[in-house]
């Protein structure tokens, strides 16, 4: 009873602070972004990645939103919402540049922008339907690492993209377990499953919000700027949360692992990295770099020699990682078959990775004078890309080993190399390096370039999950929007004289 009484004034204080923020001039970008999120949620009913047969819209007599003039209206609402959210983000970015934005502003704004999207249909991706179908496989006694969703005939299959119905799950046991529990609770109800699965992403967002400021302060960076880059970024708010992507869990767990390791709790850090890898394998890139951090701590605080410190940190990391991963695999009742399914991304062909981009360029240029087998060229460029990754990652690991900052720089560069040179990428893949980059690169130039790049990726993809990279009109539109975003922030006034930018 005492606890509840003492908590009441604190709760009222938080609500009073939030209300004061909501009606203040400081919250104008938050209120504008809220409007944008509402428009996205409304437009997403018709123009988002909606179900092929949607009894919910039919029962509400709103199926007309998905066809003809209704689809045009829905598209206008959704794209209008995206434009409004981008403007709100850029407006807030100008405050990041002059360092007048506080950490609390970023946290409160996240809530404003997120709430409407929690109620929206999936936008810019249909992956949530694949997640549910894969979870149903495990629920119904199938091994999702051996068979694709097509083997488990149910209504969920109606909404899975055809190329993924025969593909085995490329996700780790922790995420497959989450998807299984969601389908156990809601059955084959796609609407309920989508909403619940999106709620399951919230812990990832919460961990990202918790960890990012800690990592930023550890490195002497601005926590508010870091949150602007990797939490309020439309690629996170709209794609990861609005689109329902398991990257949200993976990135949040990975950043929490880095924060814990930097904070002197490497055992927990390795455990969090293992859990992140059990969602999606990419998080494993951070582990070798965190071994350097643990090694230095053993050397500097416990008097270990460099070699014994490295040996202990490496061995302990392997044991902890293996134990956590084994437990999660046992709980899910699956093995390591998901690793072979990672190659399924070769089915994706777009310009977001250099091997595919080069293959397209070669096809376009050489094809004017002689016949070119595009897929043969693509296979060669992708092999070269994998070779570049295999050579570059160990070199980065060895080069960036001397300080905590270097370890994070190495992690960021390694993730950047992977995203750029893997056979195929999707827009939300770029949230991997953005999370760690947010605490390293915060100058006006950096903020402007990140804004331009994020805007281009946001606009080049369509609300139904397809991309417009082969449409000159959409490429021109995305490039124009990106240039405008870059210009607005590259000309933003910088930190006023005498302002230390440390307000929270």
CSV table of C-alpha atoms in Angstrom, one decimal:
chain,number,residue,atom,x,y,z
A,1,UNK,CA,0.0,0.0,0.0
A,2,UNK,CA,2.8,2.3,0.9
A,3,UNK,CA,4.4,1.8,-2.6
A,4,UNK,CA,1.2,2.6,-4.4
A,5,UNK,CA,0.6,5.8,-2.4
A,6,UNK,CA,4.2,6.9,-3.0
A,7,UNK,CA,3.9,6.1,-6.7
A,8,UNK,CA,0.8,8.1,-7.2
A,9,UNK,CA,2.4,11.6,-6.9
A,10,UNK,CA,5.3,10.4,-9.2
A,11,UNK,CA,2.8,9.2,-11.8
A,12,UNK,CA,0.9,12.5,-11.6
A,13,UNK,CA,4.1,14.3,-12.0
A,14,UNK,CA,5.0,12.4,-15.2
A,15,UNK,CA,1.5,13.0,-16.6
A,16,UNK,CA,1.7,16.7,-15.7
A,17,UNK,CA,5.1,17.0,-17.4
A,18,UNK,CA,3.8,15.2,-20.5
A,19,UNK,CA,0.8,17.5,-20.7
A,20,UNK,CA,2.9,20.6,-20.2
A,21,UNK,CA,5.1,19.3,-23.1
A,22,UNK,CA,2.1,18.5,-25.3
A,23,UNK,CA,0.7,22.1,-25.2
A,24,UNK,CA,4.1,23.8,-25.4
A,25,UNK,CA,5.7,25.3,-28.5
A,26,UNK,CA,8.5,22.7,-28.1
A,27,UNK,CA,6.0,20.0,-29.0
A,28,UNK,CA,5.1,21.4,-32.4
A,29,UNK,CA,7.1,18.7,-34.3
A,30,UNK,CA,5.5,16.1,-32.1
A,31,UNK,CA,2.0,17.3,-32.8
A,32,UNK,CA,2.7,17.6,-36.6
A,33,UNK,CA,4.2,14.0,-36.6
A,34,UNK,CA,1.1,12.8,-34.7
A,35,UNK,CA,-1.1,14.1,-37.5
A,36,UNK,CA,1.1,12.4,-40.1
A,37,UNK,CA,0.9,9.1,-38.2
A,38,UNK,CA,-2.9,9.4,-38.1
A,39,UNK,CA,-3.0,10.0,-41.9
A,40,UNK,CA,-0.7,7.0,-42.4
A,41,UNK,CA,-3.0,4.8,-40.3
A,42,UNK,CA,-6.1,6.0,-42.1
A,43,UNK,CA,-4.5,5.7,-45.6
A,44,UNK,CA,-3.0,2.3,-44.7
A,45,UNK,CA,-6.5,0.8,-44.5
A,46,UNK,CA,-6.7,1.0,-48.3
A,47,UNK,CA,-3.2,1.6,-49.6
A,48,UNK,CA,-1.1,-0.3,-47.1
A,49,UNK,CA,0.0,-3.9,-47.2
A,50,UNK,CA,-3.5,-5.0,-46.5
A,51,UNK,CA,-5.0,-8.5,-46.6
A,52,UNK,CA,-6.1,-9.9,-50.0
A,53,UNK,CA,-9.5,-10.7,-48.6
A,54,UNK,CA,-10.3,-8.4,-45.7
A,55,UNK,CA,-13.5,-9.3,-43.9
A,56,UNK,CA,-12.9,-6.5,-41.4
A,57,UNK,CA,-13.1,-3.8,-44.1
A,58,UNK,CA,-16.0,-5.7,-45.6
A,59,UNK,CA,-17.9,-5.7,-42.3
A,60,UNK,CA,-17.3,-2.0,-41.9
A,61,UNK,CA,-18.4,-1.4,-45.5
A,62,UNK,CA,-15.1,0.1,-46.3
A,63,UNK,CA,-13.7,-2.3,-48.9
A,64,UNK,CA,-14.1,0.5,-51.5
A,65,UNK,CA,-10.9,2.1,-50.0
A,66,UNK,CA,-8.8,-0.6,-51.7
A,67,UNK,CA,-10.1,-0.1,-55.2
A,68,UNK,CA,-10.5,2.7,-57.8
A,69,UNK,CA,-11.1,6.1,-56.4
A,70,UNK,CA,-11.0,4.7,-52.9
A,71,UNK,CA,-7.5,3.5,-53.5
A,72,UNK,CA,-6.5,6.9,-54.9
A,73,UNK,CA,-7.9,8.6,-51.8
A,74,UNK,CA,-6.1,6.1,-49.5
A,75,UNK,CA,-2.8,6.6,-51.3
A,76,UNK,CA,-3.1,10.4,-51.0
A,77,UNK,CA,-3.8,10.1,-47.3
A,78,UNK,CA,-0.9,7.6,-46.7
A,79,UNK,CA,1.7,9.5,-48.7
A,80,UNK,CA,0.5,12.8,-47.2
A,81,UNK,CA,1.1,11.3,-43.8
A,82,UNK,CA,4.6,10.2,-44.8
A,83,UNK,CA,5.3,13.7,-46.1
A,84,UNK,CA,4.0,15.3,-42.8
A,85,UNK,CA,6.0,12.9,-40.7
A,86,UNK,CA,9.2,13.5,-42.7
A,87,UNK,CA,8.7,17.3,-42.3
A,88,UNK,CA,8.1,16.9,-38.6
A,89,UNK,CA,11.3,14.8,-38.3
A,90,UNK,CA,13.3,17.4,-40.3
A,91,UNK,CA,11.9,20.2,-38.1
A,92,UNK,CA,13.1,18.3,-35.1
A,93,UNK,CA,16.4,17.7,-36.8
A,94,UNK,CA,17.0,21.4,-37.0
A,95,UNK,CA,16.8,21.5,-33.2
A,96,UNK,CA,19.2,18.6,-33.1
A,97,UNK,CA,21.7,20.6,-35.1
A,98,UNK,CA,21.5,23.6,-32.8
A,99,UNK,CA,21.4,21.3,-29.8
A,100,UNK,CA,18.3,22.9,-28.3
A,101,UNK,CA,16.3,19.6,-28.5
A,102,UNK,CA,16.4,17.6,-25.2
A,103,UNK,CA,16.3,13.9,-24.5
A,104,UNK,CA,12.8,14.3,-23.0
A,105,UNK,CA,11.6,15.9,-26.2
A,106,UNK,CA,12.7,12.9,-28.2
A,107,UNK,CA,11.1,10.4,-25.8
A,108,UNK,CA,7.8,12.3,-25.6
A,109,UNK,CA,7.8,12.8,-29.4
A,110,UNK,CA,8.3,9.0,-29.9
A,111,UNK,CA,5.1,8.4,-28.0
A,112,UNK,CA,3.1,10.9,-30.1
A,113,UNK,CA,4.3,9.4,-33.4
A,114,UNK,CA,4.0,5.8,-32.3
A,115,UNK,CA,0.5,5.5,-30.9
A,116,UNK,CA,-1.5,6.0,-34.2
A,117,UNK,CA,0.8,3.5,-36.0
A,118,UNK,CA,0.1,0.8,-33.3
A,119,UNK,CA,-3.5,0.7,-34.7
A,120,UNK,CA,-2.6,0.8,-38.4
A,121,UNK,CA,-2.5,-2.0,-41.0
A,122,UNK,CA,1.0,-3.0,-42.0
A,123,UNK,CA,2.6,-0.5,-44.3
A,124,UNK,CA,5.5,-0.7,-46.7
A,125,UNK,CA,5.9,-4.5,-46.1
A,126,UNK,CA,3.9,-7.8,-46.1
A,127,UNK,CA,6.5,-9.5,-43.9
A,128,UNK,CA,4.2,-9.7,-40.9
A,129,UNK,CA,2.0,-12.3,-42.8
A,130,UNK,CA,5.1,-14.5,-43.4
A,131,UNK,CA,6.0,-14.2,-39.7
A,132,UNK,CA,2.5,-15.4,-38.7
A,133,UNK,CA,2.6,-18.3,-41.2
A,134,UNK,CA,6.0,-19.4,-39.9
A,135,UNK,CA,4.8,-19.2,-36.3
A,136,UNK,CA,1.8,-21.3,-37.3
A,137,UNK,CA,4.1,-23.9,-38.7
A,138,UNK,CA,5.8,-24.4,-35.3
A,139,UNK,CA,2.5,-24.2,-33.6
A,140,UNK,CA,1.1,-27.0,-35.7
A,141,UNK,CA,4.0,-29.4,-35.4
A,142,UNK,CA,6.0,-28.5,-38.5
A,143,UNK,CA,9.7,-27.4,-38.5
A,144,UNK,CA,9.8,-23.9,-40.1
A,145,UNK,CA,13.5,-24.6,-40.9
A,146,UNK,CA,12.6,-27.6,-43.0
A,147,UNK,CA,9.3,-26.7,-44.8
A,148,UNK,CA,7.8,-23.4,-46.0
A,149,UNK,CA,4.3,-22.1,-45.0
A,150,UNK,CA,2.7,-23.8,-48.0
A,151,UNK,CA,3.0,-27.1,-46.2
A,152,UNK,CA,0.6,-25.9,-43.5
A,153,UNK,CA,-2.6,-25.1,-45.4
A,154,UNK,CA,-4.6,-22.4,-43.5
A,155,UNK,CA,-6.1,-19.0,-44.1
A,156,UNK,CA,-2.8,-17.3,-43.2
A,157,UNK,CA,-1.4,-18.4,-46.6
A,158,UNK,CA,-3.7,-16.1,-48.4
A,159,UNK,CA,-1.7,-13.1,-47.4
A,160,UNK,CA,1.9,-14.4,-47.7
A,161,UNK,CA,3.8,-13.1,-50.7
A,162,UNK,CA,4.0,-16.0,-53.2
A,163,UNK,CA,7.9,-16.1,-53.2
A,164,UNK,CA,7.9,-16.7,-49.5
A,165,UNK,CA,5.3,-19.5,-49.3
A,166,UNK,CA,7.9,-22.1,-50.2
A,167,UNK,CA,10.8,-20.5,-48.3
A,168,UNK,CA,11.9,-21.8,-45.0
A,169,UNK,CA,12.2,-19.4,-42.1
A,170,UNK,CA,15.5,-17.4,-42.0
A,171,UNK,CA,14.9,-16.2,-38.4
A,172,UNK,CA,16.4,-17.5,-35.2
A,173,UNK,CA,14.6,-19.6,-32.6
A,174,UNK,CA,13.7,-16.7,-30.3
A,175,UNK,CA,11.6,-14.9,-32.9
A,176,UNK,CA,10.0,-18.1,-34.2
A,177,UNK,CA,9.0,-18.8,-30.7
A,178,UNK,CA,7.4,-15.3,-30.4
A,179,UNK,CA,5.5,-15.9,-33.7
A,180,UNK,CA,4.4,-19.3,-32.4
A,181,UNK,CA,2.9,-17.8,-29.2
A,182,UNK,CA,1.2,-15.1,-31.1
A,183,UNK,CA,-0.6,-17.6,-33.4
A,184,UNK,CA,-1.4,-19.8,-30.3
A,185,UNK,CA,-3.2,-16.8,-28.8
A,186,UNK,CA,-5.0,-15.5,-31.9
A,187,UNK,CA,-5.2,-18.6,-34.0
A,188,UNK,CA,-5.3,-17.7,-37.7
A,189,UNK,CA,-6.8,-14.3,-37.1
A,190,UNK,CA,-4.6,-12.1,-39.3
A,191,UNK,CA,-5.8,-8.7,-37.8
A,192,UNK,CA,-5.3,-9.9,-34.2
A,193,UNK,CA,-2.0,-11.5,-35.1
A,194,UNK,CA,-0.7,-8.3,-36.7
A,195,UNK,CA,-1.6,-6.2,-33.8
A,196,UNK,CA,-0.2,-8.6,-31.2
A,197,UNK,CA,3.0,-9.1,-33.2
A,198,UNK,CA,3.5,-5.3,-33.4
A,199,UNK,CA,3.1,-5.1,-29.6
A,200,UNK,CA,5.8,-7.8,-29.4
A,201,UNK,CA,8.2,-5.3,-31.2
A,202,UNK,CA,7.7,-2.7,-28.4
A,203,UNK,CA,10.3,-4.3,-26.1
A,204,UNK,CA,12.8,-3.8,-28.9
A,205,UNK,CA,11.9,-0.2,-29.2
A,206,UNK,CA,12.0,0.3,-25.4
A,207,UNK,CA,15.5,-1.3,-25.3
A,208,UNK,CA,16.7,0.9,-28.1
A,209,UNK,CA,15.4,4.0,-26.2
A,210,UNK,CA,17.1,2.8,-23.0
A,211,UNK,CA,20.4,1.8,-24.5
A,212,UNK,CA,21.1,4.5,-27.1
A,213,UNK,CA,21.4,7.5,-24.6
A,214,UNK,CA,23.7,5.4,-22.4
A,215,UNK,CA,26.0,4.5,-25.3
A,216,UNK,CA,26.0,8.1,-26.4
A,217,UNK,CA,26.9,9.4,-23.0
A,218,UNK,CA,29.6,6.8,-22.7
A,219,UNK,CA,31.2,8.1,-25.9
A,220,UNK,CA,30.6,11.8,-25.0
A,221,UNK,CA,27.9,12.2,-27.7
A,222,UNK,CA,24.5,13.9,-27.5
A,223,UNK,CA,21.8,11.5,-26.4
A,224,UNK,CA,19.0,13.6,-28.0
A,225,UNK,CA,20.8,13.5,-31.4
A,226,UNK,CA,21.3,9.8,-31.1
A,227,UNK,CA,17.6,9.2,-30.4
A,228,UNK,CA,16.6,11.4,-33.4
A,229,UNK,CA,18.8,9.4,-35.7
A,230,UNK,CA,17.9,5.8,-34.6
A,231,UNK,CA,14.5,6.0,-32.9
A,232,UNK,CA,12.5,8.8,-34.5
A,233,UNK,CA,13.9,8.1,-37.9
A,234,UNK,CA,11.1,7.2,-40.3
A,235,UNK,CA,12.9,4.0,-41.2
A,236,UNK,CA,12.3,2.9,-37.6
A,237,UNK,CA,8.9,4.5,-36.7
A,238,UNK,CA,7.2,3.8,-40.1
A,239,UNK,CA,9.1,0.8,-41.4
A,240,UNK,CA,10.0,-1.2,-38.3
A,241,UNK,CA,6.9,-0.4,-36.2
A,242,UNK,CA,4.4,0.5,-38.9
A,243,UNK,CA,5.6,-2.3,-41.1
A,244,UNK,CA,6.1,-4.8,-38.2
A,245,UNK,CA,9.6,-6.0,-38.6
A,246,UNK,CA,11.6,-8.2,-36.3
A,247,UNK,CA,14.6,-5.9,-36.9
A,248,UNK,CA,13.0,-3.8,-34.1
A,249,UNK,CA,13.7,-6.6,-31.6
A,250,UNK,CA,17.1,-7.4,-33.0
A,251,UNK,CA,18.4,-3.8,-33.0
A,252,UNK,CA,17.0,-3.1,-29.6
A,253,UNK,CA,18.6,-6.2,-28.1
A,254,UNK,CA,21.9,-5.5,-29.9
A,255,UNK,CA,22.1,-1.9,-28.6
A,256,UNK,CA,21.2,-3.0,-25.1
A,257,UNK,CA,24.1,-5.5,-25.3
A,258,UNK,CA,26.5,-2.8,-26.3
A,259,UNK,CA,25.3,-0.5,-23.5
A,260,UNK,CA,25.7,-3.3,-20.9
A,261,UNK,CA,29.1,-4.2,-22.2
A,262,UNK,CA,30.3,-0.6,-22.1
A,263,UNK,CA,28.8,-0.3,-18.7
A,264,UNK,CA,30.9,-3.1,-17.2
A,265,UNK,CA,28.4,-5.9,-17.5
A,266,UNK,CA,29.8,-8.0,-20.3
A,267,UNK,CA,28.2,-11.3,-19.2
A,268,UNK,CA,24.8,-9.8,-19.6
A,269,UNK,CA,25.9,-8.1,-22.8
A,270,UNK,CA,26.9,-11.4,-24.4
A,271,UNK,CA,23.6,-12.9,-23.3
A,272,UNK,CA,21.7,-10.0,-25.0
A,273,UNK,CA,23.7,-10.4,-28.2
A,274,UNK,CA,22.9,-14.1,-28.2
A,275,UNK,CA,19.3,-13.3,-27.8
A,276,UNK,CA,19.5,-10.8,-30.6
A,277,UNK,CA,21.1,-13.4,-32.9
A,278,UNK,CA,18.3,-15.8,-32.0
A,279,UNK,CA,16.0,-13.2,-33.5
A,280,UNK,CA,18.1,-12.4,-36.6
A,281,UNK,CA,21.7,-13.5,-37.3
A,282,UNK,CA,23.0,-10.0,-38.2
A,283,UNK,CA,23.4,-9.0,-34.5
A,284,UNK,CA,26.3,-11.5,-34.3
A,285,UNK,CA,28.5,-8.9,-36.1
A,286,UNK,CA,28.7,-7.0,-32.8
A,287,UNK,CA,30.0,-9.9,-30.7
A,288,UNK,CA,33.7,-10.0,-31.8
A,289,UNK,CA,34.0,-6.3,-31.3
A,290,UNK,CA,32.5,-6.5,-27.8
A,291,UNK,CA,35.2,-9.1,-26.9
A,292,UNK,CA,37.8,-6.4,-27.3
A,293,UNK,CA,35.8,-4.2,-24.8
A,294,UNK,CA,35.7,-7.1,-22.3
A,295,UNK,CA,39.3,-7.9,-22.8
A,296,UNK,CA,40.4,-4.3,-22.1
A,297,UNK,CA,38.3,-4.2,-18.9
A,298,UNK,CA,39.9,-7.4,-17.6
A,299,UNK,CA,43.3,-5.9,-18.5
A,300,UNK,CA,42.7,-2.5,-17.0
A,301,UNK,CA,40.7,-3.4,-13.8
A,302,UNK,CA,41.8,-6.9,-12.9
A,303,UNK,CA,45.4,-6.9,-14.0
A,304,UNK,CA,45.2,-9.6,-16.6
A,305,UNK,CA,47.9,-9.6,-19.3
A,306,UNK,CA,46.6,-8.9,-22.9
A,307,UNK,CA,46.8,-12.5,-24.0
A,308,UNK,CA,45.1,-14.1,-20.9
A,309,UNK,CA,42.5,-11.3,-21.0
A,310,UNK,CA,41.7,-11.9,-24.6
A,311,UNK,CA,41.6,-15.7,-24.1
A,312,UNK,CA,39.2,-15.4,-21.1
A,313,UNK,CA,36.9,-12.9,-22.8
A,314,UNK,CA,36.7,-15.0,-26.0
A,315,UNK,CA,36.1,-18.3,-24.2
A,316,UNK,CA,33.6,-16.8,-21.8
A,317,UNK,CA,31.7,-15.2,-24.7
A,318,UNK,CA,31.6,-18.4,-26.6
A,319,UNK,CA,30.3,-20.3,-23.6
A,320,UNK,CA,27.7,-17.7,-22.7
A,321,UNK,CA,26.6,-17.3,-26.3
A,322,UNK,CA,26.3,-21.1,-26.8
A,323,UNK,CA,24.4,-21.6,-23.6
A,324,UNK,CA,21.8,-18.9,-24.2
A,325,UNK,CA,21.3,-19.9,-27.8
A,326,UNK,CA,21.0,-23.6,-26.9
A,327,UNK,CA,18.3,-22.8,-24.3
A,328,UNK,CA,16.3,-20.7,-26.8
A,329,UNK,CA,16.6,-23.4,-29.4
A,330,UNK,CA,15.5,-26.1,-26.9
A,331,UNK,CA,12.5,-23.9,-25.9
A,332,UNK,CA,11.5,-23.5,-29.5
A,333,UNK,CA,12.2,-27.2,-30.3
A,334,UNK,CA,14.3,-26.4,-33.4
A,335,UNK,CA,17.9,-26.7,-34.6
A,336,UNK,CA,20.2,-24.6,-36.7
A,337,UNK,CA,18.4,-25.1,-40.0
A,338,UNK,CA,17.5,-21.4,-40.2
A,339,UNK,CA,21.1,-20.6,-41.1
A,340,UNK,CA,20.7,-22.3,-44.5
A,341,UNK,CA,17.5,-20.3,-45.1
A,342,UNK,CA,19.5,-17.1,-45.0
A,343,UNK,CA,20.3,-17.6,-48.6
A,344,UNK,CA,16.6,-17.1,-49.4
A,345,UNK,CA,17.3,-13.3,-49.8
A,346,UNK,CA,18.7,-14.0,-53.2
A,347,UNK,CA,15.1,-14.0,-54.4
A,348,UNK,CA,15.1,-10.2,-53.8
A,349,UNK,CA,16.4,-8.0,-56.6
A,350,UNK,CA,16.6,-4.3,-56.1
A,351,UNK,CA,19.3,-1.6,-56.3
A,352,UNK,CA,19.9,-1.3,-52.5
A,353,UNK,CA,23.0,-3.5,-52.6
A,354,UNK,CA,26.1,-2.8,-54.7
A,355,UNK,CA,26.3,-6.3,-56.3
A,356,UNK,CA,22.7,-6.0,-57.6
A,357,UNK,CA,23.3,-2.4,-58.6
A,358,UNK,CA,26.4,-3.2,-60.5
A,359,UNK,CA,24.7,-6.1,-62.3
A,360,UNK,CA,21.9,-3.8,-63.4
A,361,UNK,CA,24.4,-1.2,-64.6
A,362,UNK,CA,26.4,-3.8,-66.5
A,363,UNK,CA,23.2,-5.2,-68.0
A,364,UNK,CA,22.1,-1.7,-69.1
A,365,UNK,CA,25.4,-0.6,-70.6
A,366,UNK,CA,26.7,-3.8,-72.2
A,367,UNK,CA,23.2,-4.8,-73.2
A,368,UNK,CA,23.1,-2.0,-75.7
A,369,UNK,CA,25.9,-3.6,-77.8
A,370,UNK,CA,25.5,-7.3,-77.1
A,371,UNK,CA,23.2,-9.8,-75.4
A,372,UNK,CA,23.8,-10.2,-71.7
A,373,UNK,CA,22.5,-12.9,-69.3
A,374,UNK,CA,21.5,-10.6,-66.4
A,375,UNK,CA,21.2,-13.5,-63.9
A,376,UNK,CA,24.6,-14.9,-64.8
A,377,UNK,CA,26.1,-11.4,-64.2
A,378,UNK,CA,24.2,-11.0,-61.0
A,379,UNK,CA,25.5,-14.3,-59.7
A,380,UNK,CA,29.1,-13.2,-60.3
A,381,UNK,CA,28.6,-9.8,-58.7
A,382,UNK,CA,27.0,-11.4,-55.7
A,383,UNK,CA,29.9,-13.9,-55.3
A,384,UNK,CA,32.3,-10.9,-55.4
A,385,UNK,CA,30.2,-9.2,-52.8
A,386,UNK,CA,30.3,-12.1,-50.4
A,387,UNK,CA,34.1,-12.3,-50.9
A,388,UNK,CA,34.4,-8.6,-50.0
A,389,UNK,CA,32.4,-9.2,-46.8
A,390,UNK,CA,34.5,-12.3,-45.9
A,391,UNK,CA,37.8,-10.3,-46.3
A,392,UNK,CA,36.7,-7.0,-44.9
A,393,UNK,CA,35.1,-8.0,-41.6
A,394,UNK,CA,38.2,-9.7,-40.1
A,395,UNK,CA,40.3,-6.7,-41.1
A,396,UNK,CA,37.8,-4.3,-39.5
A,397,UNK,CA,37.7,-6.4,-36.3
A,398,UNK,CA,41.5,-6.2,-36.0
A,399,UNK,CA,41.8,-2.6,-36.9
A,400,UNK,CA,39.2,-1.2,-34.5
A,401,UNK,CA,40.2,-2.9,-31.2
A,402,UNK,CA,41.9,-0.2,-29.1
A,403,UNK,CA,39.1,1.7,-27.4
A,404,UNK,CA,35.3,1.4,-26.8
A,405,UNK,CA,34.7,4.0,-29.5
A,406,UNK,CA,36.8,2.1,-32.0
A,407,UNK,CA,34.9,-1.1,-31.2
A,408,UNK,CA,31.7,0.7,-32.0
A,409,UNK,CA,33.1,2.2,-35.2
A,410,UNK,CA,34.2,-1.2,-36.3
A,411,UNK,CA,30.8,-2.7,-35.6
A,412,UNK,CA,29.1,0.1,-37.6
A,413,UNK,CA,31.5,-0.2,-40.5
A,414,UNK,CA,31.1,-4.0,-40.5
A,415,UNK,CA,27.3,-3.7,-40.6
A,416,UNK,CA,27.6,-1.1,-43.3
A,417,UNK,CA,29.7,-3.5,-45.4
A,418,UNK,CA,27.3,-6.3,-44.9
A,419,UNK,CA,24.3,-4.2,-45.9
A,420,UNK,CA,26.0,-2.9,-49.0
A,421,UNK,CA,27.5,-6.2,-50.2
A,422,UNK,CA,25.0,-8.9,-49.3
A,423,UNK,CA,23.1,-10.4,-52.3
A,424,UNK,CA,20.0,-8.4,-51.5
A,425,UNK,CA,18.8,-5.8,-49.0
A,426,UNK,CA,15.5,-4.1,-48.0
A,427,UNK,CA,15.1,-0.6,-46.6
A,428,UNK,CA,14.8,-1.6,-42.9
A,429,UNK,CA,18.2,-3.4,-43.1
A,430,UNK,CA,19.8,0.1,-42.9
A,431,UNK,CA,18.5,0.5,-39.4
A,432,UNK,CA,21.3,-2.0,-38.3
A,433,UNK,CA,24.2,0.4,-38.9
A,434,UNK,CA,22.1,3.5,-38.2
A,435,UNK,CA,21.6,2.4,-34.6
A,436,UNK,CA,25.3,2.3,-33.8
A,437,UNK,CA,26.1,5.2,-36.1
A,438,UNK,CA,23.7,7.4,-34.1
A,439,UNK,CA,26.2,7.7,-31.2
A,440,UNK,CA,29.2,8.3,-33.4
A,441,UNK,CA,28.4,10.8,-36.1
A,442,UNK,CA,26.3,13.8,-35.0
A,443,UNK,CA,27.8,16.8,-36.8
A,444,UNK,CA,25.6,19.0,-39.0
A,445,UNK,CA,27.0,17.4,-42.1
A,446,UNK,CA,26.3,13.9,-40.6
A,447,UNK,CA,22.7,14.8,-39.6
A,448,UNK,CA,22.0,16.3,-43.1
A,449,UNK,CA,23.4,13.3,-44.9
A,450,UNK,CA,21.5,10.8,-42.7
A,451,UNK,CA,18.3,12.8,-43.3
A,452,UNK,CA,18.8,12.8,-47.0
A,453,UNK,CA,19.6,9.1,-47.2
A,454,UNK,CA,16.7,8.1,-44.9
A,455,UNK,CA,14.3,10.2,-46.9
A,456,UNK,CA,15.4,8.6,-50.1
A,457,UNK,CA,14.9,5.1,-48.8
A,458,UNK,CA,11.6,6.1,-47.3
A,459,UNK,CA,10.2,7.5,-50.6
A,460,UNK,CA,11.6,4.9,-53.0
A,461,UNK,CA,9.5,2.1,-51.5
A,462,UNK,CA,5.7,1.8,-52.0
A,463,UNK,CA,3.1,1.3,-49.2
A,464,UNK,CA,2.3,-2.2,-50.4
A,465,UNK,CA,5.9,-3.3,-49.9
A,466,UNK,CA,7.1,-3.1,-53.5
A,467,UNK,CA,9.8,-0.6,-54.7
A,468,UNK,CA,9.9,2.0,-57.4
A,469,UNK,CA,13.6,1.7,-58.3
A,470,UNK,CA,12.7,0.9,-61.9
A,471,UNK,CA,10.4,3.8,-62.2
A,472,UNK,CA,12.2,7.0,-63.3
A,473,UNK,CA,9.4,9.1,-61.9
A,474,UNK,CA,9.7,7.6,-58.4
A,475,UNK,CA,13.5,7.7,-58.5
A,476,UNK,CA,13.3,11.4,-59.4
A,477,UNK,CA,10.8,12.0,-56.7
A,478,UNK,CA,12.8,10.2,-54.0
A,479,UNK,CA,16.0,12.0,-55.1
A,480,UNK,CA,14.3,15.4,-55.0
A,481,UNK,CA,12.9,14.8,-51.6
A,482,UNK,CA,16.2,13.5,-50.3
A,483,UNK,CA,18.0,16.5,-51.7
A,484,UNK,CA,15.5,18.8,-50.0
A,485,UNK,CA,15.9,17.0,-46.7
A,486,UNK,CA,19.7,17.3,-47.0
A,487,UNK,CA,19.5,21.0,-47.9
A,488,UNK,CA,17.2,21.9,-45.0
A,489,UNK,CA,19.5,20.4,-42.4
A,490,UNK,CA,22.8,21.3,-44.0
A,491,UNK,CA,21.7,25.0,-43.8
A,492,UNK,CA,20.3,24.7,-40.3
A,493,UNK,CA,21.9,27.1,-37.7
A,494,UNK,CA,24.4,25.3,-35.5
A,495,UNK,CA,24.7,25.3,-31.7
A,496,UNK,CA,24.5,28.8,-30.2
A,497,UNK,CA,27.6,30.2,-28.6
A,498,UNK,CA,27.7,29.2,-24.9
A,499,UNK,CA,25.2,26.4,-25.2
A,500,UNK,CA,26.5,23.1,-23.9
A,501,UNK,CA,23.7,20.9,-25.4
A,502,UNK,CA,23.5,18.7,-22.2
A,503,UNK,CA,19.9,19.5,-21.2
A,504,UNK,CA,17.8,16.4,-20.7
